[in-house]
Amino acid sequence: AAAGMSNVSATYESGSNRFDLRISDTNALGALGGIGAAMGVQQSSETADGYDKTGVVNGQMQTEKWSKSASQGHFGTMIANRFMIEAEGTVPNIDVLKQAVATVDSGALTKLAS
């Protein structure tokens, strides 16, 4: 891990579905997350096979990628401009990754950041 970064991750597997759930403390990069959110960074692209988008949702940076042909995706959201919660893997649809990220207690992470 880079200086000032620490993370924890777990892998979940069921049949042909498999994804990693990761929480990264980007303390050293925290200001960058805040700058991205403050500047309203937006990026989006779409192809016949899927999409890739980054933007600010509810004041926090969020990234989302999906490939239909591979049934692979990535979903991540920044909490308190410090903690990045990400899920990435091979799943039936992006909602599985969004739900995995939503299971992380963002309130507890927000308290840690203060």
PDB file of C-alpha atoms in Angstrom:
ATOM      1  CA  ALA A   1       0.000   0.000   0.000  1.00  0.00           C
ATOM      2  CA  ALA A   2       1.105   3.551  -0.666  1.00  0.00           C
ATOM      3  CA  ALA A   3       2.160   5.800   2.202  1.00  0.00           C
ATOM      4  CA  GLY A   4      -0.853   6.882   4.241  1.00  0.00           C
ATOM      5  CA  MET A   5      -3.120   4.251   2.718  1.00  0.00           C
ATOM      6  CA  SER A   6      -4.469   1.194   4.427  1.00  0.00           C
ATOM      7  CA  ASN A   7      -7.231  -1.163   3.431  1.00  0.00           C
ATOM      8  CA  VAL A   8      -9.138  -4.269   4.365  1.00  0.00           C
ATOM      9  CA  SER A   9     -10.780  -6.628   1.902  1.00  0.00           C
ATOM     10  CA  ALA A  10     -12.796  -9.824   1.732  1.00  0.00           C
ATOM     11  CA  THR A  11     -13.752 -12.136  -1.122  1.00  0.00           C
ATOM     12  CA  TYR A  12     -17.264 -13.554  -1.452  1.00  0.00           C
ATOM     13  CA  GLU A  13     -17.982 -16.514  -3.707  1.00  0.00           C
ATOM     14  CA  SER A  14     -21.139 -18.429  -4.647  1.00  0.00           C
ATOM     15  CA  GLY A  15     -21.185 -20.692  -7.688  1.00  0.00           C
ATOM     16  CA  SER A  16     -19.826 -18.741 -10.650  1.00  0.00           C
ATOM     17  CA  ASN A  17     -20.304 -15.440  -8.826  1.00  0.00           C
ATOM     18  CA  ARG A  18     -17.332 -13.933  -7.056  1.00  0.00           C
ATOM     19  CA  PHE A  19     -16.523 -10.427  -5.873  1.00  0.00           C
ATOM     20  CA  ASP A  20     -14.111  -8.604  -3.622  1.00  0.00           C
ATOM     21  CA  LEU A  21     -15.319  -6.017  -1.119  1.00  0.00           C
ATOM     22  CA  ARG A  22     -12.639  -3.525  -0.083  1.00  0.00           C
ATOM     23  CA  ILE A  23     -12.506  -0.534   2.258  1.00  0.00           C
ATOM     24  CA  SER A  24      -9.540   1.790   1.785  1.00  0.00           C
ATOM     25  CA  ASP A  25      -8.521   4.564   4.144  1.00  0.00           C
ATOM     26  CA  THR A  26      -7.216   7.220   1.790  1.00  0.00           C
ATOM     27  CA  ASN A  27      -6.185   9.548   4.628  1.00  0.00           C
ATOM     28  CA  ALA A  28      -3.148  10.871   2.747  1.00  0.00           C
ATOM     29  CA  LEU A  29      -5.299  11.431  -0.330  1.00  0.00           C
ATOM     30  CA  GLY A  30      -8.353  12.705   1.561  1.00  0.00           C
ATOM     31  CA  ALA A  31      -8.039  16.223   0.226  1.00  0.00           C
ATOM     32  CA  LEU A  32      -8.143  14.869  -3.336  1.00  0.00           C
ATOM     33  CA  GLY A  33     -11.445  13.099  -2.692  1.00  0.00           C
ATOM     34  CA  GLY A  34     -12.851  16.316  -1.294  1.00  0.00           C
ATOM     35  CA  ILE A  35     -11.573  18.330  -4.239  1.00  0.00           C
ATOM     36  CA  GLY A  36     -13.147  15.884  -6.690  1.00  0.00           C
ATOM     37  CA  ALA A  37     -16.500  16.152  -4.944  1.00  0.00           C
ATOM     38  CA  ALA A  38     -16.247  19.941  -4.625  1.00  0.00           C
ATOM     39  CA  MET A  39     -15.438  20.347  -8.301  1.00  0.00           C
ATOM     40  CA  GLY A  40     -18.321  18.098  -9.305  1.00  0.00           C
ATOM     41  CA  VAL A  41     -16.110  15.747 -11.316  1.00  0.00           C
ATOM     42  CA  GLN A  42     -18.283  13.940 -13.865  1.00  0.00           C
ATOM     43  CA  GLN A  43     -17.226  11.379 -16.451  1.00  0.00           C
ATOM     44  CA  SER A  44     -19.371   8.910 -18.305  1.00  0.00           C
ATOM     45  CA  SER A  45     -18.985   6.611 -21.288  1.00  0.00           C
ATOM     46  CA  GLU A  46     -21.227   3.934 -22.691  1.00  0.00           C
ATOM     47  CA  THR A  47     -20.691   1.168 -25.243  1.00  0.00           C
ATOM     48  CA  ALA A  48     -22.858  -1.655 -26.548  1.00  0.00           C
ATOM     49  CA  ASP A  49     -21.221  -3.870 -23.929  1.00  0.00           C
ATOM     50  CA  GLY A  50     -21.556  -1.670 -20.857  1.00  0.00           C
ATOM     51  CA  TYR A  51     -20.671   1.611 -19.236  1.00  0.00           C
ATOM     52  CA  ASP A  52     -18.162   3.457 -17.072  1.00  0.00           C
ATOM     53  CA  LYS A  53     -19.163   6.471 -15.006  1.00  0.00           C
ATOM     54  CA  THR A  54     -17.742   8.614 -12.254  1.00  0.00           C
ATOM     55  CA  GLY A  55     -19.577  11.409 -10.522  1.00  0.00           C
ATOM     56  CA  VAL A  56     -20.796  12.971  -7.302  1.00  0.00           C
ATOM     57  CA  VAL A  57     -23.820  11.350  -5.671  1.00  0.00           C
ATOM     58  CA  ASN A  58     -25.162  12.813  -2.408  1.00  0.00           C
ATOM     59  CA  GLY A  59     -21.981  14.874  -2.065  1.00  0.00           C
ATOM     60  CA  GLN A  60     -19.608  11.893  -2.347  1.00  0.00           C
ATOM     61  CA  MET A  61     -17.520  10.634  -5.263  1.00  0.00           C
ATOM     62  CA  GLN A  62     -18.889   7.440  -6.821  1.00  0.00           C
ATOM     63  CA  THR A  63     -17.566   5.155  -9.568  1.00  0.00           C
ATOM     64  CA  GLU A  64     -19.427   2.487 -11.485  1.00  0.00           C
ATOM     65  CA  LYS A  65     -18.356   0.180 -14.333  1.00  0.00           C
ATOM     66  CA  TRP A  66     -20.177  -2.716 -15.967  1.00  0.00           C
ATOM     67  CA  SER A  67     -19.416  -5.175 -18.776  1.00  0.00           C
ATOM     68  CA  LYS A  68     -22.473  -7.120 -20.004  1.00  0.00           C
ATOM     69  CA  SER A  69     -20.487  -9.736 -21.950  1.00  0.00           C
ATOM     70  CA  ALA A  70     -18.230 -10.600 -19.004  1.00  0.00           C
ATOM     71  CA  SER A  71     -20.872 -10.024 -16.278  1.00  0.00           C
ATOM     72  CA  GLN A  72     -18.148  -8.093 -14.474  1.00  0.00           C
ATOM     73  CA  GLY A  73     -18.369  -4.815 -12.712  1.00  0.00           C
ATOM     74  CA  HIS A  74     -17.026  -2.379 -10.174  1.00  0.00           C
ATOM     75  CA  PHE A  75     -18.902  -0.072  -7.825  1.00  0.00           C
ATOM     76  CA  GLY A  76     -17.265   2.298  -5.363  1.00  0.00           C
ATOM     77  CA  THR A  77     -18.265   5.198  -3.181  1.00  0.00           C
ATOM     78  CA  MET A  78     -16.265   7.622  -1.040  1.00  0.00           C
ATOM     79  CA  ILE A  79     -17.391   8.160   2.568  1.00  0.00           C
ATOM     80  CA  ALA A  80     -16.473  11.355   4.452  1.00  0.00           C
ATOM     81  CA  ASN A  81     -13.982  12.215   1.666  1.00  0.00           C
ATOM     82  CA  ARG A  82     -11.659   9.634   3.196  1.00  0.00           C
ATOM     83  CA  PHE A  83     -12.851   6.024   2.998  1.00  0.00           C
ATOM     84  CA  MET A  84     -13.397   4.336  -0.367  1.00  0.00           C
ATOM     85  CA  ILE A  85     -15.753   1.347  -0.254  1.00  0.00           C
ATOM     86  CA  GLU A  86     -15.523  -0.781  -3.398  1.00  0.00           C
ATOM     87  CA  ALA A  87     -16.962  -4.047  -4.680  1.00  0.00           C
ATOM     88  CA  GLU A  88     -15.591  -5.636  -7.840  1.00  0.00           C
ATOM     89  CA  GLY A  89     -16.141  -8.966  -9.538  1.00  0.00           C
ATOM     90  CA  THR A  90     -18.254 -11.324 -11.628  1.00  0.00           C
ATOM     91  CA  VAL A  91     -21.921 -11.112 -10.633  1.00  0.00           C
ATOM     92  CA  PRO A  92     -25.368 -11.282 -12.307  1.00  0.00           C
ATOM     93  CA  ASN A  93     -25.794  -7.482 -12.262  1.00  0.00           C
ATOM     94  CA  ILE A  94     -24.366  -4.250 -10.837  1.00  0.00           C
ATOM     95  CA  ASP A  95     -26.992  -4.215  -8.074  1.00  0.00           C
ATOM     96  CA  VAL A  96     -25.197  -7.101  -6.317  1.00  0.00           C
ATOM     97  CA  LEU A  97     -22.092  -4.894  -6.009  1.00  0.00           C
ATOM     98  CA  LYS A  98     -24.132  -1.854  -4.919  1.00  0.00           C
ATOM     99  CA  GLN A  99     -25.824  -3.928  -2.211  1.00  0.00           C
ATOM    100  CA  ALA A 100     -22.461  -5.265  -1.003  1.00  0.00           C
ATOM    101  CA  VAL A 101     -21.118  -1.706  -0.666  1.00  0.00           C
ATOM    102  CA  ALA A 102     -24.323  -0.648   1.120  1.00  0.00           C
ATOM    103  CA  THR A 103     -23.785  -3.322   3.805  1.00  0.00           C
ATOM    104  CA  VAL A 104     -20.739  -1.417   5.100  1.00  0.00           C
ATOM    105  CA  ASP A 105     -21.617   0.862   8.027  1.00  0.00           C
ATOM    106  CA  SER A 106     -20.883   4.278   6.528  1.00  0.00           C
ATOM    107  CA  GLY A 107     -21.910   5.971   9.786  1.00  0.00           C
ATOM    108  CA  ALA A 108     -19.113   4.200  11.664  1.00  0.00           C
ATOM    109  CA  LEU A 109     -16.608   5.212   8.967  1.00  0.00           C
ATOM    110  CA  THR A 110     -17.785   8.836   9.126  1.00  0.00           C
ATOM    111  CA  LYS A 111     -17.138   8.826  12.908  1.00  0.00           C
ATOM    112  CA  LEU A 112     -13.627   7.432  12.313  1.00  0.00           C
ATOM    113  CA  ALA A 113     -12.914  10.211   9.831  1.00  0.00           C
ATOM    114  CA  SER A 114     -13.720  12.978  12.321  1.00  0.00           C
TER     115      SER A 114
END
